[in-house]
XYZ file of C-alpha atoms in Angstrom:
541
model
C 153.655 -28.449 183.580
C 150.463 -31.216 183.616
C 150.060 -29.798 187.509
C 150.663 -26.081 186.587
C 147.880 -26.384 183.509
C 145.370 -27.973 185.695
C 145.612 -25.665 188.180
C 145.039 -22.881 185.620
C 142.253 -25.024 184.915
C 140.732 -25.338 187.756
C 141.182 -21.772 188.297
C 139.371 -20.805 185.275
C 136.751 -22.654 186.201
C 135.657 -21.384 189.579
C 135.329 -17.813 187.962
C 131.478 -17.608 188.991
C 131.932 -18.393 192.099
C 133.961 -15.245 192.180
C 131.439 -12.823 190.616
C 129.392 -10.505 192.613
C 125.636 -11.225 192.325
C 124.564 -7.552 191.928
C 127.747 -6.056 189.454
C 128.011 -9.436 187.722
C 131.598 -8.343 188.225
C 134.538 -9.983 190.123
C 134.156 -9.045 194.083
C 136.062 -5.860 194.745
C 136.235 -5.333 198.891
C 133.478 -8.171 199.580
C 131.532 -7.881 202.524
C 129.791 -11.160 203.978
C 126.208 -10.765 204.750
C 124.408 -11.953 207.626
C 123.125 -14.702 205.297
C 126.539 -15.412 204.332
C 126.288 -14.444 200.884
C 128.947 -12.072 199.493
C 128.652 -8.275 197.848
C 130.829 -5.886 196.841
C 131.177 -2.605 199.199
C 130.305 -0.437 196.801
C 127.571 -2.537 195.361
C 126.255 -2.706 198.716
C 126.225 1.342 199.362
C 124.762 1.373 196.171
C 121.743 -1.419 196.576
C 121.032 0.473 200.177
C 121.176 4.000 198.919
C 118.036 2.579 195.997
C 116.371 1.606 199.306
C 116.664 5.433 200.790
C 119.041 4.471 203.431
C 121.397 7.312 204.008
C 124.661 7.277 206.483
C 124.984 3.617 206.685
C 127.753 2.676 204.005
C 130.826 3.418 206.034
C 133.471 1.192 205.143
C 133.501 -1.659 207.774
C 137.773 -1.627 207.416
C 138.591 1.721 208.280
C 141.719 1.623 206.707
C 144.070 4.032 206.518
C 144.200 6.003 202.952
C 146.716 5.562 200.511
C 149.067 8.690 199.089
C 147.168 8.036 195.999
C 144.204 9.054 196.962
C 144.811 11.550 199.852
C 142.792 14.964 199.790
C 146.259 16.651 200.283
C 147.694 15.158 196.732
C 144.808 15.912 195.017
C 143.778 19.330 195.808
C 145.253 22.200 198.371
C 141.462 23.018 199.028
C 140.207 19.665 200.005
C 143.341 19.370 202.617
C 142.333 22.488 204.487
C 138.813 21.090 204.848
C 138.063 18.111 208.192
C 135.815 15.600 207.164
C 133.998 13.861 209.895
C 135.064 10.037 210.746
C 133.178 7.735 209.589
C 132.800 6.611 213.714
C 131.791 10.103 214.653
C 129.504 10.777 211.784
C 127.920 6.951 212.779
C 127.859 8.049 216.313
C 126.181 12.000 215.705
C 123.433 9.791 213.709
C 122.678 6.981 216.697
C 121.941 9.797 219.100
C 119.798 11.886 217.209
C 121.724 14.914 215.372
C 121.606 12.768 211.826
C 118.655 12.172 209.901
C 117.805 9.515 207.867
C 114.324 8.152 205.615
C 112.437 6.535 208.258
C 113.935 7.709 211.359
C 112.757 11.431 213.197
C 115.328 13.316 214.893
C 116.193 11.867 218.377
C 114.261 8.901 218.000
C 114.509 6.431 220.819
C 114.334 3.420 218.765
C 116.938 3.360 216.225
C 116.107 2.273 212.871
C 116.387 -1.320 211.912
C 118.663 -1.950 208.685
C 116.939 -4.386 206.156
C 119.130 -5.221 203.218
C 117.641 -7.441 200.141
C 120.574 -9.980 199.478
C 120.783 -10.440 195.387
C 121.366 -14.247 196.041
C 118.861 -15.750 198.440
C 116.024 -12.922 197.240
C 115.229 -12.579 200.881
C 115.607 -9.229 203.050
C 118.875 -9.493 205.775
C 119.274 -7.243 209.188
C 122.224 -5.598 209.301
C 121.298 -3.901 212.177
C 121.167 -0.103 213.505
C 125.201 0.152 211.931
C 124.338 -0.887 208.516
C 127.666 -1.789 206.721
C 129.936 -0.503 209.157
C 128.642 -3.823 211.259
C 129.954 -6.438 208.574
C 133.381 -8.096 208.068
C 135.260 -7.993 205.041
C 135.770 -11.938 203.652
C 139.804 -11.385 203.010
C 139.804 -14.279 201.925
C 137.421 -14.544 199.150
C 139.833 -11.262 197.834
C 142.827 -13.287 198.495
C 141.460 -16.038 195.770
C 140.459 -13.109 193.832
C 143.391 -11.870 193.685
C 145.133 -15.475 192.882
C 142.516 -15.863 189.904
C 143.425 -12.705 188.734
C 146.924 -13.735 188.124
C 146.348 -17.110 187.133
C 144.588 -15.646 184.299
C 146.163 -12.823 183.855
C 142.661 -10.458 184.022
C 143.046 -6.606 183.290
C 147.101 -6.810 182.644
C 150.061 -5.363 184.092
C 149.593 -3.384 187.514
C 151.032 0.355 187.073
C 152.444 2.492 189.311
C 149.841 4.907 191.596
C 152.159 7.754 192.038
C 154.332 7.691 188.396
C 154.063 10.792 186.162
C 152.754 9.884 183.123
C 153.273 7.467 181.484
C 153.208 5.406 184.870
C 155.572 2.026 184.988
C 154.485 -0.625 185.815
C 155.069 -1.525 189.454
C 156.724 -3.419 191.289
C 155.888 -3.454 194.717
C 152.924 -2.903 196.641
C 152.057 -1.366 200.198
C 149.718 -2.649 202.390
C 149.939 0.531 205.206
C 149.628 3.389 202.008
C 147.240 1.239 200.333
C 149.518 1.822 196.795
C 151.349 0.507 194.555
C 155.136 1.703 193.456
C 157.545 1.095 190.657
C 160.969 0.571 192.362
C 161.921 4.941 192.293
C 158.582 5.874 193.846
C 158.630 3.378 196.737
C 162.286 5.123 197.488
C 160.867 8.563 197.601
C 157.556 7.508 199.848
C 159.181 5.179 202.207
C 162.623 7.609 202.803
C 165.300 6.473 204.918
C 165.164 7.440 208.785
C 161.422 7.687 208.445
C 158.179 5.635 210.219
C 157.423 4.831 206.552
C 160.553 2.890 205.803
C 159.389 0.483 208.659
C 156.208 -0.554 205.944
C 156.747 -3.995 204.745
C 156.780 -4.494 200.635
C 153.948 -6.410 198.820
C 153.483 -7.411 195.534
C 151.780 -5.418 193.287
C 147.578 -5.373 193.972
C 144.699 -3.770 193.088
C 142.924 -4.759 196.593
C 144.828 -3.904 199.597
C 143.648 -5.685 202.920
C 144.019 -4.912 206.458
C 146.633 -7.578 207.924
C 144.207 -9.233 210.063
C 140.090 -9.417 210.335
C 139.328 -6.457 212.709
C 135.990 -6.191 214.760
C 133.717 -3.830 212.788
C 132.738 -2.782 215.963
C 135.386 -1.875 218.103
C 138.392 -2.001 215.814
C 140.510 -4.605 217.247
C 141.555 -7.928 216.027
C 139.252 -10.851 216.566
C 140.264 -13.842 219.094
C 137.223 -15.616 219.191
C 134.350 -16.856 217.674
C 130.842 -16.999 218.964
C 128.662 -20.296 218.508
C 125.530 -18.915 219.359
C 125.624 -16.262 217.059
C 127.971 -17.722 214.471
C 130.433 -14.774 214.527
C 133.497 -13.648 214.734
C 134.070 -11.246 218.165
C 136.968 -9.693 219.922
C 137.891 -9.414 223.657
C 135.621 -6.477 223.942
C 132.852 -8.482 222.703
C 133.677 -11.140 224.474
C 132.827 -9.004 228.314
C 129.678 -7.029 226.241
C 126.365 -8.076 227.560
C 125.265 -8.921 224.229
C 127.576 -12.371 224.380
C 126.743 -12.910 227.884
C 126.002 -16.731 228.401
C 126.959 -17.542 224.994
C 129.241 -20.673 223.979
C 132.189 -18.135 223.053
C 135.496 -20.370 221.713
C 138.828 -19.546 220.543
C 139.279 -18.559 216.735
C 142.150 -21.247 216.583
C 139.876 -23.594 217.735
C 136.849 -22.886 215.437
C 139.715 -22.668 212.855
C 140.861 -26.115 213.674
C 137.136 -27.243 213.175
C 135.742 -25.869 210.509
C 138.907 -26.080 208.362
C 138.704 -30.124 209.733
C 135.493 -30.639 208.503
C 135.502 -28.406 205.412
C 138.569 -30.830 204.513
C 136.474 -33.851 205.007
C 133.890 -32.868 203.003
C 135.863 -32.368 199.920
C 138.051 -35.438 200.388
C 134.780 -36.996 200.668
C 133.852 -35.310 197.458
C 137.069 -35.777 195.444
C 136.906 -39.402 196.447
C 133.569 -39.924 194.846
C 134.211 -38.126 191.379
C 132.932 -41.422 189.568
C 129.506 -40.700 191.647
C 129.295 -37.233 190.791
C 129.957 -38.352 186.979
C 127.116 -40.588 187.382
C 125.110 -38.447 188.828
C 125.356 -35.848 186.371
C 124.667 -38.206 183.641
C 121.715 -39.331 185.318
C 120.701 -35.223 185.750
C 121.772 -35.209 182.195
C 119.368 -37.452 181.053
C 116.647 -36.364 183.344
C 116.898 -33.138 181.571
C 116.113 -34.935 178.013
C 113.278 -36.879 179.639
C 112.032 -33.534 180.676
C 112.238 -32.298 177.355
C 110.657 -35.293 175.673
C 108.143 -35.342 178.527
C 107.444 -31.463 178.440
C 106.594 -31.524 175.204
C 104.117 -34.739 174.942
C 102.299 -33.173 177.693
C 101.784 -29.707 175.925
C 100.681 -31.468 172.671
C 98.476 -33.646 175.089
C 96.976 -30.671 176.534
C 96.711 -29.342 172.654
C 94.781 -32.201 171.702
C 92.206 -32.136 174.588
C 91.912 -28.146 174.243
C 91.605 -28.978 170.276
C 88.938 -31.828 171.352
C 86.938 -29.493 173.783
C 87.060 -26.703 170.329
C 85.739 -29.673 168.358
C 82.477 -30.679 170.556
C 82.390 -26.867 171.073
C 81.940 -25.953 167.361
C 80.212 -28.786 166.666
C 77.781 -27.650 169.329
C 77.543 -23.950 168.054
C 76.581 -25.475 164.361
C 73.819 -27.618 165.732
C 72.423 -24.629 168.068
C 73.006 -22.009 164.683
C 71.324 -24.868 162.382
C 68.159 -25.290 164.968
C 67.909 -21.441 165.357
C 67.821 -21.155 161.234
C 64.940 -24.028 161.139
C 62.705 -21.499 163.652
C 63.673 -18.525 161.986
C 62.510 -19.964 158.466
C 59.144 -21.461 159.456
C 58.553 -18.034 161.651
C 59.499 -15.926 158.682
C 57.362 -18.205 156.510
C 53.954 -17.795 158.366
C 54.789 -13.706 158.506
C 54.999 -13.899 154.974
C 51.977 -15.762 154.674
C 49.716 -13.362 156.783
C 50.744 -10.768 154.963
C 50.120 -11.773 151.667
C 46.705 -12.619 153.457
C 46.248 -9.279 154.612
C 47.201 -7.754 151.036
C 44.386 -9.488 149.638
C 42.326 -7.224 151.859
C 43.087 -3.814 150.466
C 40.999 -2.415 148.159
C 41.100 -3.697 144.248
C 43.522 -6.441 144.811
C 43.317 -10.317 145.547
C 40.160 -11.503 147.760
C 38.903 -8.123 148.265
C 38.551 -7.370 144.358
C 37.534 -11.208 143.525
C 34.591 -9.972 145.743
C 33.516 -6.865 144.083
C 33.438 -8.902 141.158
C 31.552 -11.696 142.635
C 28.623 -8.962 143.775
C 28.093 -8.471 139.984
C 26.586 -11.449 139.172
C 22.749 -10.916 138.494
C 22.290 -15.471 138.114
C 20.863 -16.038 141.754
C 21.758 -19.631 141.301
C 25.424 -19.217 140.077
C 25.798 -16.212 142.913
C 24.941 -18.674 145.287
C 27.654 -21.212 144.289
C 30.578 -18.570 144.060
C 29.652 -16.742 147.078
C 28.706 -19.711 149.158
C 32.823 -20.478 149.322
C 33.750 -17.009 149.127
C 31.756 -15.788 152.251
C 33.441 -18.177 154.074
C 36.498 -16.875 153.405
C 35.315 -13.147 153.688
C 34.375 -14.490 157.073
C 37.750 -15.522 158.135
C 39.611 -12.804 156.713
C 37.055 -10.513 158.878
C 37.856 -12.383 161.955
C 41.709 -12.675 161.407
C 41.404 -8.446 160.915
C 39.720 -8.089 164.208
C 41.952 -10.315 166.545
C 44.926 -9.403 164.904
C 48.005 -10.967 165.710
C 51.339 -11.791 164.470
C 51.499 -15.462 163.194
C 54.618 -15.653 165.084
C 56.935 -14.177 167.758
C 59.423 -11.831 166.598
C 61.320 -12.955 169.866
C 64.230 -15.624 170.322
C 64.391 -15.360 174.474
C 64.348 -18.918 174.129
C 67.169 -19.554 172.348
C 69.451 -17.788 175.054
C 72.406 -20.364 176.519
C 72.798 -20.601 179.949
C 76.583 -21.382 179.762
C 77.431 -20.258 183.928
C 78.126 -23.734 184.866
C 80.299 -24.457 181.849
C 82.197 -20.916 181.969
C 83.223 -22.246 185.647
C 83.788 -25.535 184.853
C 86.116 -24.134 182.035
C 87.638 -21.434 184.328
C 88.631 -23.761 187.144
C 90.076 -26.901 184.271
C 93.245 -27.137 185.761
C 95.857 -29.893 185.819
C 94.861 -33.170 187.387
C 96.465 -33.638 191.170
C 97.657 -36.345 192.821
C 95.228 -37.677 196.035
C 96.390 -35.625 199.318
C 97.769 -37.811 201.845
C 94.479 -39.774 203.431
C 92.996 -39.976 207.154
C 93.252 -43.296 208.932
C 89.836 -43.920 210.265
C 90.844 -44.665 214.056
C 87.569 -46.027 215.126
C 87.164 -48.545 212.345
C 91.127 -49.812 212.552
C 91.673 -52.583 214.813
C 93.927 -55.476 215.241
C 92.957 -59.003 216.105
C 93.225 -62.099 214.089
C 93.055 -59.970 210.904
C 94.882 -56.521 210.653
C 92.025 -53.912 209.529
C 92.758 -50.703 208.645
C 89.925 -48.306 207.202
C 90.795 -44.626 205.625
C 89.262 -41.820 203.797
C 90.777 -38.914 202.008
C 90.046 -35.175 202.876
C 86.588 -33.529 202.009
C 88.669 -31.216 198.803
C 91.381 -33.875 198.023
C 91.512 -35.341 193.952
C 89.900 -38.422 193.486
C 92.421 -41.689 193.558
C 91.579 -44.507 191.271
C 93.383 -47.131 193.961
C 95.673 -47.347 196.858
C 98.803 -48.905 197.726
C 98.928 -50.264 201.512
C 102.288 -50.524 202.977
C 103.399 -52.197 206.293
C 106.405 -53.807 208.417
C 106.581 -55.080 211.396
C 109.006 -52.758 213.980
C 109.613 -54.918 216.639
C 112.114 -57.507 214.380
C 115.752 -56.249 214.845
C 116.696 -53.514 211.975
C 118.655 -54.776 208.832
C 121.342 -52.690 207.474
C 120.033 -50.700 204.718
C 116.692 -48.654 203.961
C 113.690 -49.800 205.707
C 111.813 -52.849 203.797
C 107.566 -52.437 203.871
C 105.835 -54.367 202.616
C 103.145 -53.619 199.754
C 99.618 -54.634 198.942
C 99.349 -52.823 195.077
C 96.108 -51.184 193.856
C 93.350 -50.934 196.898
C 90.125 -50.390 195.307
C 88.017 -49.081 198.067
C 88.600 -47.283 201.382
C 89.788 -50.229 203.320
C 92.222 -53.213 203.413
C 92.511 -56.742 205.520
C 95.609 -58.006 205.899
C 95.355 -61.537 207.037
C 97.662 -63.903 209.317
C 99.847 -61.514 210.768
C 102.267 -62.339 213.752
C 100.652 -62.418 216.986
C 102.367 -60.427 220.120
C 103.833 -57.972 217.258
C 104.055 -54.375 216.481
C 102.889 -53.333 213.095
C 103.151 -49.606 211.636
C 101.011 -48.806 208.346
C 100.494 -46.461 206.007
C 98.208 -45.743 202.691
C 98.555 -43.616 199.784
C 96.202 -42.923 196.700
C 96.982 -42.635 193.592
C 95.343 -41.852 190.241
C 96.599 -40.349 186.832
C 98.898 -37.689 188.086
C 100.903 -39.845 190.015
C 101.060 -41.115 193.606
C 99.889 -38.948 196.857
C 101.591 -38.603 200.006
C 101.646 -40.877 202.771
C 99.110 -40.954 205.421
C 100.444 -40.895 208.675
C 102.196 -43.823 210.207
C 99.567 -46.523 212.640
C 100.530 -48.435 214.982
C 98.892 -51.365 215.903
C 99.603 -54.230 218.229
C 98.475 -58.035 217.387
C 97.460 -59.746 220.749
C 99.550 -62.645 221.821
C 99.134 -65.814 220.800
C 96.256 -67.864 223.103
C 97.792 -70.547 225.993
C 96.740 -71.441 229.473
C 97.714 -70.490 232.310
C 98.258 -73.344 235.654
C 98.629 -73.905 238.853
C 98.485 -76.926 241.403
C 94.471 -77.529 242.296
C 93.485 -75.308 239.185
C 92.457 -76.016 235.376
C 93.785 -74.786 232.840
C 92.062 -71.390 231.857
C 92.854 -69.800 228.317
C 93.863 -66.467 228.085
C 91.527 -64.002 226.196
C 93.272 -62.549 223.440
C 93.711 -59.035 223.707
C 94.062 -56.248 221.339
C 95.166 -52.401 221.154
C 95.646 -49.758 218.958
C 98.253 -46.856 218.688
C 97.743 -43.829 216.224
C 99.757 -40.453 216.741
C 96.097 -38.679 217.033
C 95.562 -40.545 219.864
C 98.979 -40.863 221.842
């Protein structure tokens, strides 16, 4: 019971790996892309008749039809009427007598199938044939089919040719493509008849072919075709199209595949504790996300709410020093023109004047007017230059905000350094290991840099490869001192600033010189050796 409830289980489980990715449906007659995704057949007529394709969804099986469905059971005017074979009809469009979108009648070049596979969201060739050139996966209907029953989806199966009510049936033909309660299978499969040779099923809703027939020729495939990863019959096999390909039995690429599909999922199954782990670790990745997600939007929030801040604060001290100008301007206007209102007739300076002109006492005329001329004087100057006190204008408060508006535009998210440029000419090794880089002319800026090197000349231990670090570079360069002489170092840099570290720069080679001695021989002295020194950078090799 445990075993029979976990394999119900596991059963239930696996259901979307059995729904079609255009129907959201379970596959009904799946047909395996060139891509080796999955569709339904009539999902697939459907998605290629939306692309204008017309006269490529023949059904790749060519089965034969069930009583069921015959013309002859379901109308007496349908039976007197020949429909074209699928083959035929295929054929009458590949040399010329068919039209379709795309292709003129007669056209040399036949037209080139593209189909847009739901799953990978790429477009797939199916070639000149369209659907008639793909195999059926029987098998991903045969676990269908075992799902189905498992969890007992859409109910009893009825009989195909009952009166109604239909029973519910009991066996199943693969050759009529039907299924029969126990009477109807005895009157369609009569005694003496070829029909009472057909073998009984169980009951299905998807009838398959015995055995995976060629789409192309309609016999059963013995072989299997490395180069182009498909299945191919002895026809195919002597086509030119397979010529010089590595073309191996189908027991053999059964043996294979099935060997290491098995590995892989013992190797799986044996490692459920890592796959626990690892999910908990994905698990928890997913909260750090969260957690991290969301600081960084209310970090962005704050700067954006920052940048508002010096923004408004800005746009008050501009509005407040506009305001100051616009007061003092309007305050001299109003000034010259109570000024000039004193010059009409009757009223302020103009009628203190008149009044002035009155006096008949030369002496005490000559003390009022004395001040007054001098302001007659002005106010007769001011009237014949006249101009406004002040500009009516505000050209130069006008903002010249370009320079911000594209610094604004292009704020982005800070990047990490791109990978940087060993400087070949300025690397050497000697003594003293010197390596010298730069980073690209566009790449972020990095605040330091993390040097990393190993010698490659020591025998490997077991394990991932140990280097050796030198954290936080400032600068473009680095000396690492003492190294081994007569050895093989590789190296490699990478910046890094606030958004994290860049990629590596490529791998250098360099090569310490050996270690000075002398050389000798009878009747000689002892010379030293000069120390010698080389470089090796992929640019350069």
């Amino acid at each position: 019971m445990a075993a029979k409830r976990g394999t119900k289980t596991s059963m239930k489980n696996m259901e979307k790996e059995l729904l079609c990715p255009v129907c959201q449906e379970m596959y009904k007659q799946p047909l395996v892309l060139p891509c080796t995704h999955n569709v339904c057949q009539a999902c697939a007529r459907e998605v290629l008749g939306q692309q204008g394709y017309i006269g490529h969804g023949g059904d790749p099986s060519s089965e034969p039809t069930s009583p069921a469905s015959t013309p002859s059971t379901r109308s007496p005017r349908l039976s007197r009427r020949t429909l074209p074979k699928p083959d035929r009809l295929d054929r009458l469009l590949k040399s010329g007598f068919g039209t379709y979108p795309g292709r003129k009648r007669g056209a040399l070049h036949p037209q080139v199938i593209m189909f847009p596979c739901p799953a990978c969201q790429g477009d797939v060739e199916l070639g000149e044939r369209g659907l008639a050139g793909l195999f059926r996966n029987l098998t991903l209907e045969r676990v269908v089919e075992r799902y189905r029953q498992s969890v007992s989806v859409g109910g009893a199966i009825l009989c195909q040719l009952c009166k109604p009510p239909p029973l519910e049936a009991t066996k199943g033909c693969t050759e009529c493509r039907a299924t029969f309660c126990n009477e109807c299978f005895k009157l369609f499969h009569p005694w003496g008849t070829q029909k009472a040779q057909h073998e009984p099923t169980l009951p299905t809703l998807s009838f398959r072919p015995k055995g995976l027939m060629c789409p192309d020729h309609k016999e059963e495939v013995t072989h299997y075709c490395k180069t182009c990863q498909r299945l191919v019959c002895q026809l195919c096999r002597v086509r030119r199209t397979h010529s010089g390909h590595k073309i191996t039995p189908v027991l053999s690429a059964y043996q294979a595949l099935k060997d290491k599909l098995t590995k892989s999922l013992t190797y799986i199954l044996g490692n459920q504790d890592t796959v626990q782990t690892q999910i908990c670790e994905l698990e928890e990745a997913v909260r750090h996300t969260e957690v991290s997600g969301q600081q960084a939007k209310e970090e962005v929030s704050q700067l954006v709410r920052g940048l508002g801040a010096v923004l408004e604060e800005k746009r008050a001290s501009l509005l407040q020093a506009i305001e100051e100008c616009q007061q003092e301007r309007l305050a001299r206007l109003s000034a010259q023109i109570q000024e000039h209102r004193s010059l009409l007739d009757g009223s302020g300076l103009v009628g203190y004047a008149q009044e002035v002109l009155k006096e008949t006492d030369q002496p005490c005329f000559v003390q009022a007017a004395k001040q007054l001329h001098n302001r007659i004087a002005r106010a007769t100057e001011a009237l014949q230059t006249f101009r406004p006190a002040a500009s009516s204008s505000f050209r130069h408060c006008q903002l010249d905000v370009g320079r911000e508006m594209k610094l604004l535009t292009e704020l982005n998210f800070l990047r990490v350094p791109e990978a940087p440029v060993i400087d070949t000419q300025r690397t050497f090794a000697y003594d003293q290991i010197f390596l010298c880089w730069r980073l690209p002319p566009h790449s972020p800026p990095a605040w330091h840099y993390t040097v990393e090197f190993r010698r490659t000349d020591v025998p490997a231990q077991p394990g991932p490869t140990r280097w050796q670090r030198r954290e936080e570079v400032r600068g473009t360069s680095a000396l690492l001192e003492n190294p081994d002489t007569g050895s093989v170092y590789v190296l490699r840099v990478r910046g890094c600033n606030k958004a994290g570290y860049g990629e590596y720069s490529e791998d250098v080679h360099l090569h310490t010189p050996p270690a000075p001695g002398t050389t000798r021989t009878a009747g000689t002295t002892a010379v030293p050796r000069m120390p010698q020194w080389r470089r090796r950078h992929p640019s350069l090799s």
